[in-house]
């Protein structure tokens, strides 16, 4: 066997060993705790360590597929390291096994630094690395036997054939077994059937205070415009959870701790029995670019957070609530916002007439009008720590984002789409605008840098939701630039210069280009 060919086979052995590590880790994690998977832990560690500009770029390029892209990149990195380990073990034994062990140490650190980790979570990674090293060493022995088989005699040829078959059979069986076990275990780990079964057995409590039905004229009859209420399946999801937390509602509790006169704890049954209220609220991610779609409007059912805090009686020096997710993510929200009697800040358990979907925070999440999600919209929430901004910080603040995060006034063109070809004549330009907890006063449209034309606004549900708008335009042949701006009820009008999403949300006019045919 030539040295080059032997090196290629050694690289394949490294890949096979890495596959074994992942497969065993996933299988054992299935038995101990799905979240103890080193794949998820390493991915979460990458998210934690990624600089803000990289996070923004990833979301801008891939949107809600950012987690898939991250896992693919982690997989490619693992593959590169596996190839290096295989070649090292072939040429400079035992340095390939050492490299595999070092990668395991990094994975182990990632697992054990997760917020909910216990010492038992180390077991899947340890067993996976041991299994991978054993496979690496064993297959390298078989490869060496094949490589050393020489001679032209019948016996030598038979010996070489046996060595070759032993190696190829061992490698193929290892790879096939690792792939089957790994995929099955990952699918089982990611499956939400158990949590869905628990969720399906629960009933959404009735609201004590129901939201008023949207007024007539709140939804415009314009094909292609964003619906007034976003269906759950279409509601945006941006968070740091690579695997959706699966929480048994019967065991879930929310603790209110910190600078309070009395720490309290609320379970699911108690929460569901409280007088709940409905509210239409529009939420949005701070990473939403000008014209982006990381925003959604829903009918939420929950209990006022101010009433929960009132039971705990925050101390006078407190000015912030640090909410914590089941997976350790945190958000810092101004205490006065959560205590505001004029704001429907809810500990929500329902969304559009059904229990919260798993991916949107079941069994409970925060919904706070007027603030970007990174400082307010904690999903899978388990703790409200009453504290101070000079003592605690949320997850994204030390990563370059502002501490407060009030939503900025925005408008978006939904129809026509950018780069669309239109027929000459009257056509509708339409979209949505929002100025959460302030409200929209007017929307204006500009064609080719001309004068601003006032659009017709749909009726508003409330100041906490977006409003649809439309302008009938007499389109003439040619290429046209269409821009939109909104003015809120406080008199603030959007400004034209573009401002990036970091550190506190994007700004600028949303514009599109259309081609009108004669």
PDB file of C-alpha atoms in Angstrom, residues 21 25 36-39 41-42 45 78 81 96-114 121-130 133:
ATOM      1  CA  UNK A  21     -17.654   9.212  19.980  1.00  0.00           C
ATOM      2  CA  UNK A  25     -22.372  10.151  23.621  1.00  0.00           C
ATOM      3  CA  UNK A  36     -26.065  16.321  28.365  1.00  0.00           C
ATOM      4  CA  UNK A  37     -25.302  15.722  24.687  1.00  0.00           C
ATOM      5  CA  UNK A  38     -21.842  17.063  23.914  1.00  0.00           C
ATOM      6  CA  UNK A  39     -23.018  18.028  20.427  1.00  0.00           C
ATOM      7  CA  UNK A  41     -23.196  21.589  24.626  1.00  0.00           C
ATOM      8  CA  UNK A  42     -20.392  22.468  22.203  1.00  0.00           C
ATOM      9  CA  UNK A  45     -20.662  27.095  23.972  1.00  0.00           C
ATOM     10  CA  UNK A  78     -15.260  17.870  14.194  1.00  0.00           C
ATOM     11  CA  UNK A  81     -10.157  17.324  13.769  1.00  0.00           C
ATOM     12  CA  UNK A  96      -4.076  10.864  17.398  1.00  0.00           C
ATOM     13  CA  UNK A  97      -5.634   9.346  20.522  1.00  0.00           C
ATOM     14  CA  UNK A  98      -4.266  12.264  22.537  1.00  0.00           C
ATOM     15  CA  UNK A  99      -5.923  14.763  20.182  1.00  0.00           C
ATOM     16  CA  UNK A 100      -9.196  12.859  20.431  1.00  0.00           C
ATOM     17  CA  UNK A 101      -8.900  13.019  24.201  1.00  0.00           C
ATOM     18  CA  UNK A 102      -8.230  16.758  24.148  1.00  0.00           C
ATOM     19  CA  UNK A 103     -11.310  17.333  22.026  1.00  0.00           C
ATOM     20  CA  UNK A 104     -13.203  15.282  24.576  1.00  0.00           C
ATOM     21  CA  UNK A 105     -11.918  17.539  27.365  1.00  0.00           C
ATOM     22  CA  UNK A 106     -13.250  20.607  25.536  1.00  0.00           C
ATOM     23  CA  UNK A 107     -16.587  18.882  25.005  1.00  0.00           C
ATOM     24  CA  UNK A 108     -16.672  17.870  28.667  1.00  0.00           C
ATOM     25  CA  UNK A 109     -16.048  21.465  29.738  1.00  0.00           C
ATOM     26  CA  UNK A 110     -18.860  22.608  27.446  1.00  0.00           C
ATOM     27  CA  UNK A 111     -21.245  20.061  28.983  1.00  0.00           C
ATOM     28  CA  UNK A 112     -20.412  20.778  32.606  1.00  0.00           C
ATOM     29  CA  UNK A 113     -20.680  24.561  32.207  1.00  0.00           C
ATOM     30  CA  UNK A 114     -24.303  24.388  31.081  1.00  0.00           C
ATOM     31  CA  UNK A 121     -23.719  14.762  32.730  1.00  0.00           C
ATOM     32  CA  UNK A 122     -20.005  14.017  32.277  1.00  0.00           C
ATOM     33  CA  UNK A 123     -20.701  10.316  31.755  1.00  0.00           C
ATOM     34  CA  UNK A 124     -21.912  10.423  28.102  1.00  0.00           C
ATOM     35  CA  UNK A 125     -18.868  12.387  26.928  1.00  0.00           C
ATOM     36  CA  UNK A 126     -16.397  10.265  28.912  1.00  0.00           C
ATOM     37  CA  UNK A 127     -17.807   7.003  27.603  1.00  0.00           C
ATOM     38  CA  UNK A 128     -17.964   8.381  24.076  1.00  0.00           C
ATOM     39  CA  UNK A 129     -14.300   9.439  24.097  1.00  0.00           C
ATOM     40  CA  UNK A 130     -13.169   6.107  25.566  1.00  0.00           C
ATOM     41  CA  UNK A 133     -10.094   5.945  21.335  1.00  0.00           C
TER      42      UNK A 133
END
